[in-house]
Short mmCIF file of C-alpha atoms in Angstrom, two decimals:
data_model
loop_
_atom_site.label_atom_id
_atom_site.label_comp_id
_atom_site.label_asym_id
_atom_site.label_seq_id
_atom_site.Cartn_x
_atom_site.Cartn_y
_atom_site.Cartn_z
CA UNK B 2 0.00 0.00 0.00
CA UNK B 3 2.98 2.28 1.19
CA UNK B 4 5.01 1.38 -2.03
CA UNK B 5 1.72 1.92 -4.14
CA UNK B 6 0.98 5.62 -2.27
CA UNK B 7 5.10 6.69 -3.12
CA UNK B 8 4.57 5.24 -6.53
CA UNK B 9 1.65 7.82 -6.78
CA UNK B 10 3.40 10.54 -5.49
CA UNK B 11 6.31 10.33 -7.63
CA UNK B 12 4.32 9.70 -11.33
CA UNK B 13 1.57 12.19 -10.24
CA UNK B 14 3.56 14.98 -8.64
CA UNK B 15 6.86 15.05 -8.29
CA UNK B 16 7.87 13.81 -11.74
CA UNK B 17 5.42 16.58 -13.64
CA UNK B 18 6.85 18.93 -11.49
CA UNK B 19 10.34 17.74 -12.22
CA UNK B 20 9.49 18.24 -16.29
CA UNK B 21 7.97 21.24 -15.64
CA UNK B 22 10.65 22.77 -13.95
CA UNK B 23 13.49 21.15 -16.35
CA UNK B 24 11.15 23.23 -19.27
CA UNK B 25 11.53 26.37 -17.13
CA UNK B 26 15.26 26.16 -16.69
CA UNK B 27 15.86 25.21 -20.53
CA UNK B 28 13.90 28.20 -21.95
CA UNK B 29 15.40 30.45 -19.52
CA UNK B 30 18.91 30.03 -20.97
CA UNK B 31 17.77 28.98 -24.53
CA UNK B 32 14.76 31.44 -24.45
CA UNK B 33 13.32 28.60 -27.27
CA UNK B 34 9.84 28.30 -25.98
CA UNK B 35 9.19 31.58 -25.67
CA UNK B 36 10.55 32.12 -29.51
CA UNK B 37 8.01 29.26 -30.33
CA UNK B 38 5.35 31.15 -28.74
CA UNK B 39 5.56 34.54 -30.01
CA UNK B 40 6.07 32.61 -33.60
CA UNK B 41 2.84 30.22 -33.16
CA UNK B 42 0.58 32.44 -30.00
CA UNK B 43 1.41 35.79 -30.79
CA UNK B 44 0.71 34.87 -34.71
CA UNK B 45 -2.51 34.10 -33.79
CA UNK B 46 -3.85 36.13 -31.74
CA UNK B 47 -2.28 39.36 -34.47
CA UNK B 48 -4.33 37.52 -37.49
CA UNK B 49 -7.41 37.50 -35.06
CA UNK B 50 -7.29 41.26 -33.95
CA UNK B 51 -5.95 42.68 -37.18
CA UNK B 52 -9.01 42.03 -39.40
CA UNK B 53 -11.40 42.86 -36.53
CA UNK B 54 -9.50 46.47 -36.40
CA UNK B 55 -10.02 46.85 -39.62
CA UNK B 56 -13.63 46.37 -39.43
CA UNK B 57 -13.73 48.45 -36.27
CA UNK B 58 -12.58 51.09 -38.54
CA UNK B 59 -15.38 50.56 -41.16
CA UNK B 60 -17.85 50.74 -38.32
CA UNK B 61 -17.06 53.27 -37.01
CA UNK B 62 -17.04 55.04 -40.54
CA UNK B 63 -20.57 53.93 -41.36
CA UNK B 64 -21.98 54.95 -38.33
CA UNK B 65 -20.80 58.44 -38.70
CA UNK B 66 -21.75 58.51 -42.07
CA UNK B 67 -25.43 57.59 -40.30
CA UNK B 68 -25.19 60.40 -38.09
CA UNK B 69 -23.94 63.03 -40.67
CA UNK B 70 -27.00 61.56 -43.13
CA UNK B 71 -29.78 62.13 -40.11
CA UNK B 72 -29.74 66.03 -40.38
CA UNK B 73 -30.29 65.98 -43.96
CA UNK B 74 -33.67 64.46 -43.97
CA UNK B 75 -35.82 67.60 -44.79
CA UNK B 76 -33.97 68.60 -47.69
CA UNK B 77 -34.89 68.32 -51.25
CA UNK B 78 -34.22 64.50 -52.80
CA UNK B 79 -31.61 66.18 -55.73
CA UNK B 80 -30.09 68.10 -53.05
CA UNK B 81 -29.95 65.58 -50.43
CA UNK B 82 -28.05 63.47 -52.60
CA UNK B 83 -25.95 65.97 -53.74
CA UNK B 84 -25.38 66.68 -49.98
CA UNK B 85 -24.70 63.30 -49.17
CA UNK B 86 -22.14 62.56 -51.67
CA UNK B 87 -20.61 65.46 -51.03
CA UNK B 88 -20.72 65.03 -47.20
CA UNK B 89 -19.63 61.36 -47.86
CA UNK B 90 -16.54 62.55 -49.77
CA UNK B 91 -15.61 65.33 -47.17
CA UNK B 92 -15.69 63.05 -44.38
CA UNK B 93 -13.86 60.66 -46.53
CA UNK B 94 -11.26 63.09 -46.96
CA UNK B 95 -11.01 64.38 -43.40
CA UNK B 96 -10.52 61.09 -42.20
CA UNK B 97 -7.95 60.86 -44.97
CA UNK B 98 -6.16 64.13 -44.32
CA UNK B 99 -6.31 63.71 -40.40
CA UNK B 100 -4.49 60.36 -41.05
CA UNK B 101 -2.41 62.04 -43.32
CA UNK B 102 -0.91 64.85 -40.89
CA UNK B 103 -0.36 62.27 -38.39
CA UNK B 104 1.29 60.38 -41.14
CA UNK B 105 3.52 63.35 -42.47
CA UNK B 106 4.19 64.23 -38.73
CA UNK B 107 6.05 60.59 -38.77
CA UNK B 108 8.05 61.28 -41.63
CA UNK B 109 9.10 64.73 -40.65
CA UNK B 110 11.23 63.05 -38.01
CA UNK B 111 14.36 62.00 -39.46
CA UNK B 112 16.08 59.30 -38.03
CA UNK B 113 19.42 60.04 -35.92
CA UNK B 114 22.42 58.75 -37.97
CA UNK B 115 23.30 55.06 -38.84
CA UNK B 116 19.31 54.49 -38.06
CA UNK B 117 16.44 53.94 -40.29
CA UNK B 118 12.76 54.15 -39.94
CA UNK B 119 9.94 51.93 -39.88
CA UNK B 120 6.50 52.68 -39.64
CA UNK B 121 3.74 50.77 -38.33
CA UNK B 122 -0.13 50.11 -36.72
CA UNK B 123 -0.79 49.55 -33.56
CA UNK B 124 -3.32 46.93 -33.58
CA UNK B 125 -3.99 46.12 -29.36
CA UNK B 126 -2.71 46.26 -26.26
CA UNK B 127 -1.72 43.71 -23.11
CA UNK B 128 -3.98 40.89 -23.41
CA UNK B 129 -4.62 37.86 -21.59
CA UNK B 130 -3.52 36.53 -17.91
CA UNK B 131 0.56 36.46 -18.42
CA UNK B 132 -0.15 40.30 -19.45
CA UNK B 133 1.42 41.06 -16.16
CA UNK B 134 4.07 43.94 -18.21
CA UNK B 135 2.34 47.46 -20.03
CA UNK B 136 2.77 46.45 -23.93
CA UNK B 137 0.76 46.58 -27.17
CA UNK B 138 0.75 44.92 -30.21
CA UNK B 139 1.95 45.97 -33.69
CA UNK B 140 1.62 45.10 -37.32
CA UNK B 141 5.03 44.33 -38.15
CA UNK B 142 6.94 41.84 -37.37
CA UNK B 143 10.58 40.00 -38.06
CA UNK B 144 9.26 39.35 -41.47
CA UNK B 145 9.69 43.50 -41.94
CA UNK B 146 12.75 43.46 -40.07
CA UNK B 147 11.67 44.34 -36.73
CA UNK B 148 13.98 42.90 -33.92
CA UNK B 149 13.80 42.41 -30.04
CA UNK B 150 14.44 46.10 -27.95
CA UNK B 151 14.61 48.69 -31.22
CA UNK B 152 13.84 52.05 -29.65
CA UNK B 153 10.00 52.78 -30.72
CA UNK B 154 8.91 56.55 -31.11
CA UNK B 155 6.09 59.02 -32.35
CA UNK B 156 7.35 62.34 -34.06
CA UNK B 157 6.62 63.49 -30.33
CA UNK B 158 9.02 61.07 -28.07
CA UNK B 159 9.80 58.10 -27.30
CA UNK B 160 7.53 55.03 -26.65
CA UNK B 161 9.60 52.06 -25.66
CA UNK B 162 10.99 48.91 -27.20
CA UNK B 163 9.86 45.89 -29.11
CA UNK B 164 10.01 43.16 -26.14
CA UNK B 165 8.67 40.14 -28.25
CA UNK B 166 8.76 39.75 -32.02
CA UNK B 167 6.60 36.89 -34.42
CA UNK B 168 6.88 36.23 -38.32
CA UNK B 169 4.70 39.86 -38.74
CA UNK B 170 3.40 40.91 -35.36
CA UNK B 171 5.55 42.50 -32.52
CA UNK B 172 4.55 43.65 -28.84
CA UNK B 173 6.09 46.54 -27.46
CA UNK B 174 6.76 47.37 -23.88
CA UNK B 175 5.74 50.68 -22.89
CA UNK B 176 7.75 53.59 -21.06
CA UNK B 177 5.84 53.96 -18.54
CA UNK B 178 6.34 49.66 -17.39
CA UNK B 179 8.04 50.03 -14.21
CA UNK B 180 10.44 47.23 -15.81
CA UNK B 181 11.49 49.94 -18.79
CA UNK B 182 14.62 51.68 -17.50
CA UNK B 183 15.79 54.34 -20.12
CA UNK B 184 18.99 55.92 -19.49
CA UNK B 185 18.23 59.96 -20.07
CA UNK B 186 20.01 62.91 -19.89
CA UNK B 187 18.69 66.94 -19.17
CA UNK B 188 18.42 68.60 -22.69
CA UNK B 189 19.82 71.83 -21.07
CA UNK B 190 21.62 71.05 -17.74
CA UNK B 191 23.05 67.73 -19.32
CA UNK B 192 22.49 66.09 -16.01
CA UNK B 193 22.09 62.33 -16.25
CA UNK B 194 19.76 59.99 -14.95
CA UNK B 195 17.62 56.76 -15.45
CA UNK B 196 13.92 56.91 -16.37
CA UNK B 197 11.80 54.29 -14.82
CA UNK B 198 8.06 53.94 -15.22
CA UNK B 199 5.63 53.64 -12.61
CA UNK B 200 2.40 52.34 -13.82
CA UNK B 201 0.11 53.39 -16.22
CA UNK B 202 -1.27 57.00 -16.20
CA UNK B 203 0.97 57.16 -13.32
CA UNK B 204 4.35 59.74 -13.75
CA UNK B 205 8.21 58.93 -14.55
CA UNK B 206 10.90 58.59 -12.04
CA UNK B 207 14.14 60.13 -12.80
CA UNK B 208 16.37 58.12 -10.65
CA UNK B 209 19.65 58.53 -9.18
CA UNK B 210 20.32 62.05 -9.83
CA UNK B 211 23.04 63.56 -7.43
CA UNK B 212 21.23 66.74 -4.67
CA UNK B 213 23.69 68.75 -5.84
CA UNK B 214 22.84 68.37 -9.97
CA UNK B 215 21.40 70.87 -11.92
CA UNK B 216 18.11 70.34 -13.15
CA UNK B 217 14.93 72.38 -13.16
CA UNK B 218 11.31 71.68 -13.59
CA UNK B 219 9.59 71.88 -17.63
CA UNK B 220 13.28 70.64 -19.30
CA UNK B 221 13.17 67.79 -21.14
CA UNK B 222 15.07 64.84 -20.78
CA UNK B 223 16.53 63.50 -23.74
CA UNK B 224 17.93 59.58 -24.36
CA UNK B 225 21.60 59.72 -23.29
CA UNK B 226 22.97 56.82 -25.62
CA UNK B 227 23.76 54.58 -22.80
CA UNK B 228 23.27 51.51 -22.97
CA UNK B 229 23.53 51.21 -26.04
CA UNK B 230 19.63 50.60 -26.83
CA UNK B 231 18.44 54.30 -27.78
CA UNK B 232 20.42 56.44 -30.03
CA UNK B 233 21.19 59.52 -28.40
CA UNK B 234 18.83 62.66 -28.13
CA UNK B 235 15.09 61.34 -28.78
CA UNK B 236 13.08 63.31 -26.64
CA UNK B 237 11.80 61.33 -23.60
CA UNK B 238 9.74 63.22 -21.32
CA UNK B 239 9.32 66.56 -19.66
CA UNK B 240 10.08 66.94 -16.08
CA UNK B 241 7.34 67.59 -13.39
CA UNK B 242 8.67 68.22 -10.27
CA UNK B 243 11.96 68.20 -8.01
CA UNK B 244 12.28 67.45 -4.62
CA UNK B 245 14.88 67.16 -1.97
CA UNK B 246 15.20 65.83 0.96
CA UNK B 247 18.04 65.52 3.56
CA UNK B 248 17.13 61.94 4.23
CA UNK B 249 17.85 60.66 0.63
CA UNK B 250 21.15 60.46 -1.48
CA UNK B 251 19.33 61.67 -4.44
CA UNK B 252 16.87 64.38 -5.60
CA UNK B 253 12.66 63.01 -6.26
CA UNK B 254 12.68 63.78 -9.74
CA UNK B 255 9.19 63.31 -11.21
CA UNK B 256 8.53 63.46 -15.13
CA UNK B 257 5.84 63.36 -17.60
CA UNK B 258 5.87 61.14 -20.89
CA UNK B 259 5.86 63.31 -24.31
CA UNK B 260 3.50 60.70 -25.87
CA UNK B 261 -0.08 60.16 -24.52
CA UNK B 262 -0.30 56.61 -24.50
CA UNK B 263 -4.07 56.45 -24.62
CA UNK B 264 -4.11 58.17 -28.29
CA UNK B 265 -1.45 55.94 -30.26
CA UNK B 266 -2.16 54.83 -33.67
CA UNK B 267 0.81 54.67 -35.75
CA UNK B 268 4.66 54.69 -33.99
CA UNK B 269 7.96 54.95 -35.62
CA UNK B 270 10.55 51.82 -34.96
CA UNK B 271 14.53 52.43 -35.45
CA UNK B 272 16.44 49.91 -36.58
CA UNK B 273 20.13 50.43 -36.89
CA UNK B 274 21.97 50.25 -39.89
CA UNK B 275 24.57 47.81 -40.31
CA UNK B 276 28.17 48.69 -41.03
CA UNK B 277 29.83 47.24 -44.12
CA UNK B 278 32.24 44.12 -42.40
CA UNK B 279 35.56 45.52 -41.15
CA UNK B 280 37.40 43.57 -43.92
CA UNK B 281 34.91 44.96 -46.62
CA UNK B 282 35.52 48.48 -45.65
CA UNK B 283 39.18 47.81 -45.78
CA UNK B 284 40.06 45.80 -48.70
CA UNK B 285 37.57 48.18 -51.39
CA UNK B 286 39.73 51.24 -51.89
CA UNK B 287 42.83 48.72 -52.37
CA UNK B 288 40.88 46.77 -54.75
CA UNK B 289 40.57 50.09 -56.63
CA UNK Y 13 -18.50 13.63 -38.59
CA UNK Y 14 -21.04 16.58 -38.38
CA UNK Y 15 -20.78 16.59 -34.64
CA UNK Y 16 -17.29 16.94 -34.89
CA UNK Y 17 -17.25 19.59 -37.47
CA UNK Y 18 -19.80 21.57 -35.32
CA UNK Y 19 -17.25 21.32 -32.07
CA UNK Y 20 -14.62 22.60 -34.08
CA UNK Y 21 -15.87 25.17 -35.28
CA UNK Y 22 -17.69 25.53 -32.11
CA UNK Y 23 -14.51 26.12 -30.57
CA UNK Y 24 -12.68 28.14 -33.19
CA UNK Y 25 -15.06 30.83 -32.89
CA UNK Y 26 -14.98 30.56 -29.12
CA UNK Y 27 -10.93 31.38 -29.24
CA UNK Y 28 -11.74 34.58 -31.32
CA UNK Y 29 -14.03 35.57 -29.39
CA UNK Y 30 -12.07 34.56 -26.49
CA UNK Y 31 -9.55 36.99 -27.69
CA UNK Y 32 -11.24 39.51 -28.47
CA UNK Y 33 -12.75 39.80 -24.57
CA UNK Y 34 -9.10 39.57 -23.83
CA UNK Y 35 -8.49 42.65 -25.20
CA UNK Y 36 -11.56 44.47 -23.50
CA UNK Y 37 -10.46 42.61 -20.09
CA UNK Y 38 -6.87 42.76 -20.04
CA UNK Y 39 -5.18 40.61 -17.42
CA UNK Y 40 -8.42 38.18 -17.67
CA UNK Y 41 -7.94 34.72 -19.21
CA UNK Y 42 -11.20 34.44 -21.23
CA UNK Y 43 -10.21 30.90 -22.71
CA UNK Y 44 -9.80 28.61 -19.66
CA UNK Y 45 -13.74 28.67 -18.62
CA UNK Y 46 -14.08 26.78 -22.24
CA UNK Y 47 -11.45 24.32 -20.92
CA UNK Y 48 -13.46 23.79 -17.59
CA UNK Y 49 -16.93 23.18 -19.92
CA UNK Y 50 -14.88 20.59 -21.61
CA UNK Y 51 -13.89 19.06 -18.60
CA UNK Y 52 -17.39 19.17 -17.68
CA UNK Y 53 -18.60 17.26 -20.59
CA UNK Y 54 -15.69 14.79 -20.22
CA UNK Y 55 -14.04 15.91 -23.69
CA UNK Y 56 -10.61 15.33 -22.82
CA UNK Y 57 -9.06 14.51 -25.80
CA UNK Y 58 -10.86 18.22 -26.67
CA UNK Y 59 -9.79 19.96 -24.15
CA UNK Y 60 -6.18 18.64 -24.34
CA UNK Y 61 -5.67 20.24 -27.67
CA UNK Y 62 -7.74 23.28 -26.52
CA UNK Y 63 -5.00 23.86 -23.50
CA UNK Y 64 -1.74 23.39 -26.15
CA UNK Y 65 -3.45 25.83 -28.33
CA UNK Y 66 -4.47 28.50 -25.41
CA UNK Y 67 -1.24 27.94 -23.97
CA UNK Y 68 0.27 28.91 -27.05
CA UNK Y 69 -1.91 31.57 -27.68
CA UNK Y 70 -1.59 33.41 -23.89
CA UNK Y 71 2.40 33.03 -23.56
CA UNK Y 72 2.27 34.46 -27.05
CA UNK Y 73 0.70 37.26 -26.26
CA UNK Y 74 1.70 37.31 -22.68
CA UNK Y 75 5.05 39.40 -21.20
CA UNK Y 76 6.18 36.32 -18.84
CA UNK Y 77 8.69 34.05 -19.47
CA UNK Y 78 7.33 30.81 -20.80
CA UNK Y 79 5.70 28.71 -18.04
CA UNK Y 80 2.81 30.69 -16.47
CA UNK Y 81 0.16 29.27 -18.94
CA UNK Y 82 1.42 25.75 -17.88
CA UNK Y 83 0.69 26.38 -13.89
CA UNK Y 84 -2.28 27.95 -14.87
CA UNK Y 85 -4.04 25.46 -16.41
CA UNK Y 86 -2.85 22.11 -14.84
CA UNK Y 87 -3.92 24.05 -11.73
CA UNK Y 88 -7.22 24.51 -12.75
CA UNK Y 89 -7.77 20.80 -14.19
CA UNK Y 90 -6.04 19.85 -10.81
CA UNK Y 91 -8.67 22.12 -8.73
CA UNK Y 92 -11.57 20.64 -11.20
CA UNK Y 93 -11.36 17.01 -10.51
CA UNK Y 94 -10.42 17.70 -6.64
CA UNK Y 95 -13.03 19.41 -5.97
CA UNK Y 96 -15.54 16.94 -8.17
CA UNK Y 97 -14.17 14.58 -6.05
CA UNK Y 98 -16.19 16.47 -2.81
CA UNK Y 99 -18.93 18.34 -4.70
CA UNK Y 100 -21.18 17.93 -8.07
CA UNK Y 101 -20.38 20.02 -10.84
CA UNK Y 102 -23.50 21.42 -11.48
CA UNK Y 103 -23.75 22.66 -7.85
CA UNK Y 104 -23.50 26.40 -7.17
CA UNK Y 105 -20.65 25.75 -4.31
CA UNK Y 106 -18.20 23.85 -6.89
CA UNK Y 107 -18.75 27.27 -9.12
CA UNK Y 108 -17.98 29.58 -6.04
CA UNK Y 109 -15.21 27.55 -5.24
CA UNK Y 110 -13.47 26.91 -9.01
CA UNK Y 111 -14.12 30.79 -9.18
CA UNK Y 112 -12.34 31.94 -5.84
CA UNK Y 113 -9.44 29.62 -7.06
CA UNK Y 114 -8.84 30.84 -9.69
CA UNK Y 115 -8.59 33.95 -8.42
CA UNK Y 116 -6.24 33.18 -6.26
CA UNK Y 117 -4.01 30.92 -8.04
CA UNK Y 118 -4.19 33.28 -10.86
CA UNK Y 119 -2.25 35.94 -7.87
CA UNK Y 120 -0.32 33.55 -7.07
CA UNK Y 121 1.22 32.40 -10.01
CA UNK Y 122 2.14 35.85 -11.59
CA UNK Y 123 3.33 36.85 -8.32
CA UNK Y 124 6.24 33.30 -7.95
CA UNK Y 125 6.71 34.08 -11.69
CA UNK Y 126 7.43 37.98 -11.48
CA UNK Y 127 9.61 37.50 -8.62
CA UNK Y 128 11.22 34.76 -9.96
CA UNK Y 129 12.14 37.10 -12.98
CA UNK Y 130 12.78 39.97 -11.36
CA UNK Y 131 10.22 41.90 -12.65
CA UNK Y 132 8.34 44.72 -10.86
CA UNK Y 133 4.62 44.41 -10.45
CA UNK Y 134 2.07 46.89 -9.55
CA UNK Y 135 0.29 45.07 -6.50
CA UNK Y 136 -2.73 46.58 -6.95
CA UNK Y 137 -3.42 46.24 -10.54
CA UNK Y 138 -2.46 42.69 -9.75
CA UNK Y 139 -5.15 42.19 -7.03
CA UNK Y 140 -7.64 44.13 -9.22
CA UNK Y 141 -7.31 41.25 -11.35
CA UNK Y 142 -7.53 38.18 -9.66
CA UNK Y 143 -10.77 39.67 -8.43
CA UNK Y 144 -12.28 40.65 -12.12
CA UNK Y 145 -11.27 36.69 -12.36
CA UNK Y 146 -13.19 35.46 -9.49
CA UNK Y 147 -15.99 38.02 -10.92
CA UNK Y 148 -15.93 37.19 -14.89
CA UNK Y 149 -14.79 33.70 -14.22
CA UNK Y 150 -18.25 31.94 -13.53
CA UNK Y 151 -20.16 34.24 -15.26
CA UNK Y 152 -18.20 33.45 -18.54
CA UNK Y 153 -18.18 29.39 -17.88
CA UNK Y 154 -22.13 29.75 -17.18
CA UNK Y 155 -22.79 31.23 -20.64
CA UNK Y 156 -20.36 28.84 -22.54
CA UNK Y 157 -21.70 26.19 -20.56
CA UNK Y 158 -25.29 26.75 -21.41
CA UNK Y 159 -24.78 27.72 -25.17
CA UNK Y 160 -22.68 24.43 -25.16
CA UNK Y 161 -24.85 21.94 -23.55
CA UNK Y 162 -27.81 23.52 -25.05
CA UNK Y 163 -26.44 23.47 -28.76
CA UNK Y 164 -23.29 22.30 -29.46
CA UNK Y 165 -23.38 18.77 -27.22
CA UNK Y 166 -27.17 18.72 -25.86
CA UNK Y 167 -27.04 14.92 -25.21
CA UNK Y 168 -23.37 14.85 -23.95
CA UNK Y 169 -22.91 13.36 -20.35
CA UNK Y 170 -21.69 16.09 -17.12
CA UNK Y 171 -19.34 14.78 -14.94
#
């Protein structure tokens, strides 16, 4: 009975929990299930959302076309449907042009040196129960070139960094994630710091920033380089307050994002662009 | 054959819609009350594939390191046939129960995990959403229940 209860004990518990843990070691230095899920989960759930956005989109289009029609009622049948072609086309075109500015906003930023840019959707944001980190999800994926932690901006600031990437969808993890550290610097003081989030809708901390460093409230921080993550000078965030206190080593710096969050459509990924190979370089001029 | 073809595509519209609420419940898994209903209606070959493919589908999507989804639902199948062991399924106990469980092991394991990857977590958001869980949890499993026992499977046996 005793040999029968251990034999239980061992198929039923310990040796699934043995497996499972064995799984958990192996992707945490291989990081090959979590590759296999972003290429087979994160796939999914992209082709399920992305087609339901886009109908979203149409819905939403319709129903203000509706509303627009309503007022229009009264009015004589040639001119009603001269109205409501007419209407149709303008909001057509505002939608258009609206998209348009934010679009030519994009471009207007040019990319720091040695980086390119890549445009793309944002089509949701942290979903299901392991959603424990503040991300959304994006149109493009490794298929368009998009790798794990490029720098994603609006022509505004900065937004974060792709975290997990799949054949054509990517999520990104957002500044304000308390597990996004960005290393910043003071636009004018040039005072250095790191930028940690704390929550969404919640402010930045600028952390470990000497009592004695000059800094002042409304300048902007700016990406310092470090790192080696962000190019150097994309506008972060704006600070807030300052505080100091005799009890702590550093000032309370508080800051405020550049991007609202709640409004994103389209962001701006940087990838960097690859030097020619050393030996490349080297050997061409000789060859010539 | 037709059965079959119904449950399938039964339960691929149930994932997309599955995902969808995901989106407007974030932190919520809207998936594992279809695994329970399977459970339910002894489909176990069913709900086997069902749990590879939401597994897939919610470490996918999900910011943990792989491994969460695992705990999550062997916990719940665990919980499910202890508790049937003690109480009928049908009973409105074994649905308070399986919903204050999940709850809490839903806390729990994102808690062990975070930690265990260093991560920070906002406590309250957290706890905000292991109740939504106990909240949305049997209300979701009621309506798939009852849509599925009423028109997918109506002469399929409960545990």
């Amino acid at each position: 009975m005793s040999i029968l209860k251990s034999k239980f004990i061992v198929l039923g518990f310990l040796l699934p929990l043995f497996v499972y843990l064995s799984l958990y070691t192996w992707n945490w230095r291989t990081g090959y299930l979590d590759r296999f899920a972003a290429n087979t989960g994160l796939e999914i759930v992209g082709w399920i959302l992305a087609p339901g956005k886009w109908l979203h989109a149409q819905a939403e289009l319709s129903w203000k076309r509706y509303v627009a029609l309503t007022g229009v009622r009264e009015e004589n049948e040639q001119l009603r449907r001269e109205l409501e072609r007419l209407k149709l086309r303008a909001m057509r075109l505002e939608s258009r042009a609206e998209e348009a500015e934010r679009l030519r906003r994009l471009l207007r930023f040019s990319p720091p040196p040695d980086w390119s840019c890549h445009g793309a959707r944002i089509i949701g944001h942290k979903l299901g129960p392991n959603a424990l980190l503040q991300t959304l999800l994006i149109n493009k994926g490794k298929r368009n070139r998009i790798s794990k932690h490029m720098p994603v901006l609006t022509s505004k600031g900065l937004v974060g960094r792709v975290l997990k990437v799949s054949p054509h969808f990517s999520s990104l993890l957002l500044l304000t994630d308390p597990n996004n550290h960005v290393p910043v610097l003071a636009q004018e003081t040039r005072t250095k710091g790191i930028l940690q989030g704390r929550g969404p809708g919640s402010s930045l901390a600028m952390k470990y920033v000497g009592q004695n460093a000059p800094l002042h409230t409304g300048e902007t921080l700016v990406t310092s380089g470090m790192g080696n993550v962000f190019p150097k000078g994309l506008p972060v965030a704006r600070i807030t307050s300052i505080e100091h206190s005799s009890l702590y080593l550093f000032q309370k710096v508080t800051a405020e994002p550049l991007v609202d969050f709640n409004y994103l459509e389209e962001v701006l990924l940087l990838q960097r662009m690859e030097a020619p190979p050393a030996d490349e370089a080297t050997t061409a001029p000789e060859a010539q | 054959m037709h059965q079959t073809l119904i449950e399938a595509l039964w339960w691929a519209l149930y994932t997309v819609v599955g995902i969808w609420l995901q989106t407007l419940l974030p932190g919520i898994d809207c998936l594992a009350p279809g695994l329970i209903v399977c459970l339910q209606a002894r489909r176990l070959t069913i709900a086997f594939w069902l749990a590879v493919l939401w597994i897939l589908i919610q470490e996918g999507s999900g910011s943990l390191a792989f491994g969460a989804s695992i705990l999550w639902y062997a916990g719940l199948v665990i919980f499910f046939y202890g508790l049937s062991l003690f109480l009928t399924v049908k009973s409105a106990f074994f649905g308070l129960f399986l919903s204050l469980f999940a709850g809490l092991w839903h806390f729990s394991i994102i808690f062990l995990l975070a930690n265990l990857q260093e991560l920070s977590i906002n406590f309250n958001e957290l706890l905000v959403q292991s109740l939504q869980t106990i909240i949305v949890f049997p209300v979701l499993w009621g309506i798939v229940s009852l849509i599925y026992h009423l028109r997918i499977a109506p002469g399929h046996v409960t545990a």
